[in-house]
Coordinates of C-alpha atoms in Angstrom, one line a residue:
X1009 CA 0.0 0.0 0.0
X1010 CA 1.5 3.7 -0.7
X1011 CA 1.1 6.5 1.2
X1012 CA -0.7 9.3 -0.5
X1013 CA 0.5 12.1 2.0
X1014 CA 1.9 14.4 0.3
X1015 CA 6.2 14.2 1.0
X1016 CA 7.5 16.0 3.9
X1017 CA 9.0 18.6 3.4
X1018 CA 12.3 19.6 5.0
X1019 CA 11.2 22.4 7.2
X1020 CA 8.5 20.1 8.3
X1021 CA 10.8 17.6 9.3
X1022 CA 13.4 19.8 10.5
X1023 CA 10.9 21.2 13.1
X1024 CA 13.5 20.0 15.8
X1025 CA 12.0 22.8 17.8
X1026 CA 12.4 24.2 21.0
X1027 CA 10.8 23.4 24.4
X1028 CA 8.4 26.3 24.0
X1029 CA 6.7 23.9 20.7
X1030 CA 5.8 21.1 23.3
X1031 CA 2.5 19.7 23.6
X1032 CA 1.2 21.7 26.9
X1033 CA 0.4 18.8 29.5
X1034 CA -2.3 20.5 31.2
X1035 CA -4.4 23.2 32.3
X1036 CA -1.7 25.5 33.8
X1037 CA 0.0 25.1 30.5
X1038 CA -2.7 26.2 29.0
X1039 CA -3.3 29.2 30.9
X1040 CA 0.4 29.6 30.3
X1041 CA -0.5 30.0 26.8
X1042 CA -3.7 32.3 27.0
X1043 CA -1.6 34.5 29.2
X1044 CA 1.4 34.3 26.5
X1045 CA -1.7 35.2 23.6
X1046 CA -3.2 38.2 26.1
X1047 CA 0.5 39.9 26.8
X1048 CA 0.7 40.0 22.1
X1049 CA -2.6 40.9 22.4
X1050 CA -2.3 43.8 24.6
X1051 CA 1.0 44.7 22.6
X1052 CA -0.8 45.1 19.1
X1053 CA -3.4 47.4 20.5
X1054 CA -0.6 50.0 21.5
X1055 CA 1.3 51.9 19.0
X1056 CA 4.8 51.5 18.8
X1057 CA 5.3 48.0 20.4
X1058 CA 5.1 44.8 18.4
X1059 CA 3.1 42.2 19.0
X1060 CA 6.0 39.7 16.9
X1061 CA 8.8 41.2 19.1
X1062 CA 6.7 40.1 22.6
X1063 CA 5.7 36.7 20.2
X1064 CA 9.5 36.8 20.2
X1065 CA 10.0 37.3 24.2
X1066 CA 7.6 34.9 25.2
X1067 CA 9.1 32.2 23.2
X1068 CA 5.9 31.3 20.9
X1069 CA 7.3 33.1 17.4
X1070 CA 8.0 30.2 15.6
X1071 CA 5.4 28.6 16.6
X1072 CA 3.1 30.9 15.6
X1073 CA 5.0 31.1 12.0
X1074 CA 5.0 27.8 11.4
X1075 CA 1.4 27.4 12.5
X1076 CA 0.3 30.2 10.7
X1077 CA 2.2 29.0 7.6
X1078 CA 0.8 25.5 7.7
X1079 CA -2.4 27.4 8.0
X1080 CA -2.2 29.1 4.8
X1081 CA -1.1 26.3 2.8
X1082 CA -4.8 24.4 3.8
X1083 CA -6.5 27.2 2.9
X1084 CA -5.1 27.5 -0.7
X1085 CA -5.0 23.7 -0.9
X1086 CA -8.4 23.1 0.3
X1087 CA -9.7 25.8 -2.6
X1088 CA -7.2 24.3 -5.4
X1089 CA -9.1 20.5 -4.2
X1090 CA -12.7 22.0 -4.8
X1091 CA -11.5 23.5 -8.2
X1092 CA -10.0 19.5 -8.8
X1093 CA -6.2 20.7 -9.7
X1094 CA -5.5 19.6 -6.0
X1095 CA -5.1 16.4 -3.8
X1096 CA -7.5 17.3 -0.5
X1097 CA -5.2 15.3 1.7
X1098 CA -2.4 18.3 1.2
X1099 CA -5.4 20.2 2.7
X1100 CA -5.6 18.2 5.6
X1101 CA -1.7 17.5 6.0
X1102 CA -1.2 20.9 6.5
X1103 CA -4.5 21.3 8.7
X1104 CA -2.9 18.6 11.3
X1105 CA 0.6 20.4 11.1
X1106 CA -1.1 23.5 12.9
X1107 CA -0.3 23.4 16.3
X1108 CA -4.0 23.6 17.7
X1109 CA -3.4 23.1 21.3
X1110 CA -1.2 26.3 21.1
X1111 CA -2.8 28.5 18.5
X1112 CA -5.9 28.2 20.1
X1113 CA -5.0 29.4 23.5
X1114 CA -2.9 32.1 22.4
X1115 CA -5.5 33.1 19.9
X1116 CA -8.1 33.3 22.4
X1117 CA -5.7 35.2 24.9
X1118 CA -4.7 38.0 21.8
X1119 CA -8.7 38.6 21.1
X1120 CA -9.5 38.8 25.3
X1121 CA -6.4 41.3 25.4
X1122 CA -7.3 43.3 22.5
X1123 CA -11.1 43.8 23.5
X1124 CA -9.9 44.9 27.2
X1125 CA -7.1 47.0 25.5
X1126 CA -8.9 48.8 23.2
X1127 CA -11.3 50.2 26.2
X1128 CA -8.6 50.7 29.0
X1129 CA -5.4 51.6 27.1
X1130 CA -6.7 54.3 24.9
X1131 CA -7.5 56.6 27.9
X1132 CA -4.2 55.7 29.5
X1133 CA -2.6 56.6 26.5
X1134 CA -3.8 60.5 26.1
X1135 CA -3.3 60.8 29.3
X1136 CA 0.3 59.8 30.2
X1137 CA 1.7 59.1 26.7
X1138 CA 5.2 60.1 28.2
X1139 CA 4.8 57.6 31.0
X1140 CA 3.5 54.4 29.4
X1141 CA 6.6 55.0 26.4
X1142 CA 9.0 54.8 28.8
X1143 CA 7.9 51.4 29.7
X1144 CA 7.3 50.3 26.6
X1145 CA 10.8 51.6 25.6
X1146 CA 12.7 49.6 28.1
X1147 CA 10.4 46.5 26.9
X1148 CA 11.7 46.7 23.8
X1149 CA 15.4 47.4 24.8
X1150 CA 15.5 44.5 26.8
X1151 CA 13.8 42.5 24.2
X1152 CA 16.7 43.6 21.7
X1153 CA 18.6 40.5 23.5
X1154 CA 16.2 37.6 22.4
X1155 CA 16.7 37.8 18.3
X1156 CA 20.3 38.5 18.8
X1157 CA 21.0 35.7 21.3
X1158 CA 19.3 33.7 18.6
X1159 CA 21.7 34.5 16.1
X1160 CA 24.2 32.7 17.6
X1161 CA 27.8 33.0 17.7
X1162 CA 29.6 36.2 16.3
X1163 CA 28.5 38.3 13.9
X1164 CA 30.1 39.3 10.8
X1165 CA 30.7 43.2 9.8
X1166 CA 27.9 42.2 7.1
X1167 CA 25.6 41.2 9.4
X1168 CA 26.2 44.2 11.4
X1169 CA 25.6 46.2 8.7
X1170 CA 22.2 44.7 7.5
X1171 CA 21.2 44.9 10.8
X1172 CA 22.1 48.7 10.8
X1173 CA 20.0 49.4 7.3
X1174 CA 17.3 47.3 9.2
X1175 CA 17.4 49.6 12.0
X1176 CA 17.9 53.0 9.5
X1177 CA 14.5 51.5 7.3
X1178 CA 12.2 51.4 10.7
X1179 CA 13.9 54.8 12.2
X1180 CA 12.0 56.2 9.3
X1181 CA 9.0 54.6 9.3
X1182 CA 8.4 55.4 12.4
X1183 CA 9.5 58.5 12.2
X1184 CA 6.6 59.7 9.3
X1185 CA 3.6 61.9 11.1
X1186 CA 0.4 60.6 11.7
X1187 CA -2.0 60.8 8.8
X1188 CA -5.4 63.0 9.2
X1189 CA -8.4 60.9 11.3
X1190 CA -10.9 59.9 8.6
X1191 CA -14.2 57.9 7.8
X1192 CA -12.6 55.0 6.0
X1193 CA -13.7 53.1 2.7
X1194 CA -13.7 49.6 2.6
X1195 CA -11.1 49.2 0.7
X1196 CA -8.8 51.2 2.5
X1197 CA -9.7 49.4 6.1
X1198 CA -8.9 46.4 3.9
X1199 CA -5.2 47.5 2.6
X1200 CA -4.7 49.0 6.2
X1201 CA -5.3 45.6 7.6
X1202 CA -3.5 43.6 5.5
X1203 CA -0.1 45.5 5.8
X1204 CA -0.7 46.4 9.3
X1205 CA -1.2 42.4 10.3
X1206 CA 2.5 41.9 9.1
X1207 CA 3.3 43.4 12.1
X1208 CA 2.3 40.3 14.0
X1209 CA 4.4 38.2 12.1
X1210 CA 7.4 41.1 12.2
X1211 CA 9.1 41.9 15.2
X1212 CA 10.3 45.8 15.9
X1213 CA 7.2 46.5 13.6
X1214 CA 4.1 47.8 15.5
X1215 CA 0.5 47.1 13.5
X1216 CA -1.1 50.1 15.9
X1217 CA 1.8 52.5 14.6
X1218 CA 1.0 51.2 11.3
X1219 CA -2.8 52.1 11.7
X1220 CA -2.0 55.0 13.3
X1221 CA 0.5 56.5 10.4
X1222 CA -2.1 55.4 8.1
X1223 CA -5.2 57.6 10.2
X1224 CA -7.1 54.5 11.5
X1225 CA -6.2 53.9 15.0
X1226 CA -9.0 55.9 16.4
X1227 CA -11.6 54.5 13.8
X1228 CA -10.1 50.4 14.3
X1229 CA -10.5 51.0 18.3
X1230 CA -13.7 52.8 17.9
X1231 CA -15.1 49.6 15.5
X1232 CA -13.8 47.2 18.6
X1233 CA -15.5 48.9 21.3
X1234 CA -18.7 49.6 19.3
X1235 CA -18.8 46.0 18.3
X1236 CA -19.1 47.3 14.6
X1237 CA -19.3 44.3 12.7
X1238 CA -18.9 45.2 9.2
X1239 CA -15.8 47.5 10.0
X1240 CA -14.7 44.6 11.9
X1241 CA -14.8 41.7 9.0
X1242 CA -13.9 43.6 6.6
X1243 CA -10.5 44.4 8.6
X1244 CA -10.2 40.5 8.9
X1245 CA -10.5 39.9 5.6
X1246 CA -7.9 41.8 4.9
X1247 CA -5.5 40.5 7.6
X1248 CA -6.1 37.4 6.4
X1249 CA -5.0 38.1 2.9
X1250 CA -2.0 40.0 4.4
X1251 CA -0.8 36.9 6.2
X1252 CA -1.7 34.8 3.4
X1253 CA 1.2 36.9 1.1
X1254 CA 3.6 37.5 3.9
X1255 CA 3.4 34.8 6.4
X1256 CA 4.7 32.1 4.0
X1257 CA 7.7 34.2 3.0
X1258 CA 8.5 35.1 6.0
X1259 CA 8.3 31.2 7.0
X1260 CA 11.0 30.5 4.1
X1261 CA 13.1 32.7 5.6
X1262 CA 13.2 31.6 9.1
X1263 CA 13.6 27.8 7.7
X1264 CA 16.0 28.4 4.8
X1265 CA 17.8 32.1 6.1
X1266 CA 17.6 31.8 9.9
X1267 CA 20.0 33.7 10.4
X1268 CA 20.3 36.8 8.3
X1269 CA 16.4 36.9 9.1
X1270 CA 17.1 37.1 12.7
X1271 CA 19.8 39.8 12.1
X1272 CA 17.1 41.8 10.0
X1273 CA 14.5 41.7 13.4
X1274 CA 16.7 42.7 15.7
X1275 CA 17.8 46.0 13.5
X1276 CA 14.0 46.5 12.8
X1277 CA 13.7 46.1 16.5
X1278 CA 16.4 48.7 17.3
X1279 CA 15.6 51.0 14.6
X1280 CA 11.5 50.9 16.2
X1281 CA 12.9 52.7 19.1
X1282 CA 12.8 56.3 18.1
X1283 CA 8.9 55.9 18.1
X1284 CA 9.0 55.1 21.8
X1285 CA 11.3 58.4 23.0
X1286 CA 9.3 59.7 25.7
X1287 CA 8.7 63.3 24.8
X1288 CA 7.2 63.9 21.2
X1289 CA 5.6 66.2 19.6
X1290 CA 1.9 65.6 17.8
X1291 CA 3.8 65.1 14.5
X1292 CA 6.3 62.4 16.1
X1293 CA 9.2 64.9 16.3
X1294 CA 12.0 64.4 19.3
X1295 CA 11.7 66.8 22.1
X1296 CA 14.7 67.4 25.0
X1297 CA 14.0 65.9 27.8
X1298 CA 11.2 68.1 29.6
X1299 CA 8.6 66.5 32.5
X1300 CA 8.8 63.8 35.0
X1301 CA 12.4 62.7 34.0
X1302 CA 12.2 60.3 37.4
X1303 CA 9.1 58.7 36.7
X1304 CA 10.2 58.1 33.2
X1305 CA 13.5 57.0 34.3
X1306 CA 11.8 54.5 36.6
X1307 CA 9.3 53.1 34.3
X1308 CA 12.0 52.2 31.6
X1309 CA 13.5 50.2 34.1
X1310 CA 11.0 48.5 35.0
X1311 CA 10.3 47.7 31.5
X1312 CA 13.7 46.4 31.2
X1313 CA 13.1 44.4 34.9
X1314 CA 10.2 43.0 32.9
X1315 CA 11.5 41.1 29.6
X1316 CA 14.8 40.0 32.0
X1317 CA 12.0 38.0 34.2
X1318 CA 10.3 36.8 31.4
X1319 CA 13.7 35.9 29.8
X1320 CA 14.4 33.7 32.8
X1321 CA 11.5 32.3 33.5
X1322 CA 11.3 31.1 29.8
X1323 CA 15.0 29.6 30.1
X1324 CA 13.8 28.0 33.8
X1325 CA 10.7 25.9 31.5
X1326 CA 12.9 25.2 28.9
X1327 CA 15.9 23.6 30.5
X1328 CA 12.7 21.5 32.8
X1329 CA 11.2 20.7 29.4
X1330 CA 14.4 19.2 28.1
X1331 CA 15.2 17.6 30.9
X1332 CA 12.8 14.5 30.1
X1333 CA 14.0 13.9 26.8
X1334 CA 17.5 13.4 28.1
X1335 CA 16.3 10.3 30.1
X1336 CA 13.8 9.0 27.7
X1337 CA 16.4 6.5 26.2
X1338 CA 17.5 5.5 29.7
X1339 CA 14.0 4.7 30.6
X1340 CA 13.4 3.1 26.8
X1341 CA 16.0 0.8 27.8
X1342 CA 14.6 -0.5 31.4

């Protein structure tokens, strides 16, 4: 009898993956997760910190990727089977490759996080913007650490200096003022959605920033916290076309350029920084240094106190995670 699954490919098999790509055991894994989901969530809904880069610090990235990728591949499959120029079972291969009992979780976490977001951080954001980037500043600074660590080993002056171009290409994004407020078409909400969502998938790259340079943060929060519908799917439908173009080259990349990718992230991560100096002005220009220098000085660290206890409570589950597999053959053997 042959087997009609369609061949593995090699960054199917190669999913060698970290602890963090484990099978959760139970429910405080679980919760683990959902918590994991809620802390993205919560990230995408303010501007100027990526949800990718805390996908990043929470150890679920790749998952996500790969998921997300495997995801994509159904969806085109399973249309190409009902037009008969493809085999269904691809479909379901790359259904069963999703990692279910993780992307649900976390999925479910991100939309809790974004509905409580969207009510509670848009007040506290007009009315301590300086405050609340400071924190976020030191999250991402601290951050900077988990892309580069996953480098590994030395980098080369080339790598340095994609990194720096990486860096120089977000400075300016983030650095363009804030498009006019404005009562979106349809099609625009869809564009906006399906460039901002790459920002999920792109660490140092902030989809709120991207709404807000594009003049729909205000109407995108407004649409979540009046329930509007129509605004709403529309926006979906175009995130999911975004991450139907980017997601699966992005996936190449991590599988077949590891490296260099990770190099690009952590400039794009760097370079995001200059949206997250503390004092601005309404058009994103740098101010001096002006009010509550203390309280700003303080909240960075605590920022940075933040992704170092994450950091090391992620290596903690990991090296208990592995610790198993290192015995399994002793016990296969008794």
């Amino acid at each position: 009898m042959t087997d009609d699954r369609p061949a593995q490919t090699i960054d199917d098999a190669a999913a060698p993956l970290a602890p963090h790509h484990a099978a959760p055991r139970g429910w405080l894994d679980r919760l683990g997760l959902l918590g994991r989901g809620a802390l993205i969530g919560a990230a995408e809904v303010v501007p100027g910190v990526s949800g990718g880069t805390i996908a990043l610090i929470v150890g679920v990235y790749e998952t996500l990727i790969r998921s997300a990728g495997h995801l994509v591949r159904a969806a085109v499959t399973l249309v190409g089977s009902l037009l008969g120029r493809v085999d269904r079972g691809r479909s379901r291969h790359h259904a069963r490759e999703v990692r279910w009992d993780a992307v649900l979780p976390i999925g479910i976490g991100m939309l809790l996080a974004v509905l409580a977001g969207a009510a509670v951080l848009e007040p506290l954001l007009e009315e301590y913007p300086v405050q609340l980037r400071a924190l976020f500043a030191g999250l991402i600074v601290a951050s900077l650490a988990v892309p580069a660590r996953m480098v590994g080993g030395r980098w080369t002056l080339r790598e340095v200096g994609v990194a720096g171009l990486a860096a120089a290409a977000a400075f300016f994004l983030t650095s363009i003022p804030p498009a006019a407020e404005q009562d979106p078409s349809a099609l625009v909400v869809f564009g906006a959605a399906a460039i901002a969502i790459c920002a999920l998938v792109l660490p140092g790259i902030s989809g709120s920033f991207l709404l807000l340079t594009l003049g729909l943060y205000q109407p995108t929060l407004a649409a979540v916290n009046d329930r509007d519908l129509a605004y709403l799917g529309i926006f979906v439908l175009g995130a999911i076309f975004g991450l139907s173009v980017f997601v699966s080259g992005l996936q190449w990349l991590l599988e077949h350029r590891h490296r260099v990718t990770l190099v690009v992230m952590t400039g794009l991560m760097a370079g995001s920084l200059r949206a997250l100096w503390p004092w601005q002005d309404e058009d994103r220009g740098l101010l001096p240094p002006g009010e509550s220098v203390g309280a700003v000085v303080g909240l960075f660290a605590v920022g940075v106190a933040i992704v170092l206890a994450l950091m090391l409570v992620e290596h903690r589950i990991q090296a208990r995670a592995a610790a198993p597999q290192h015995r399994a053959p002793e016990d296969a053997t008794t």
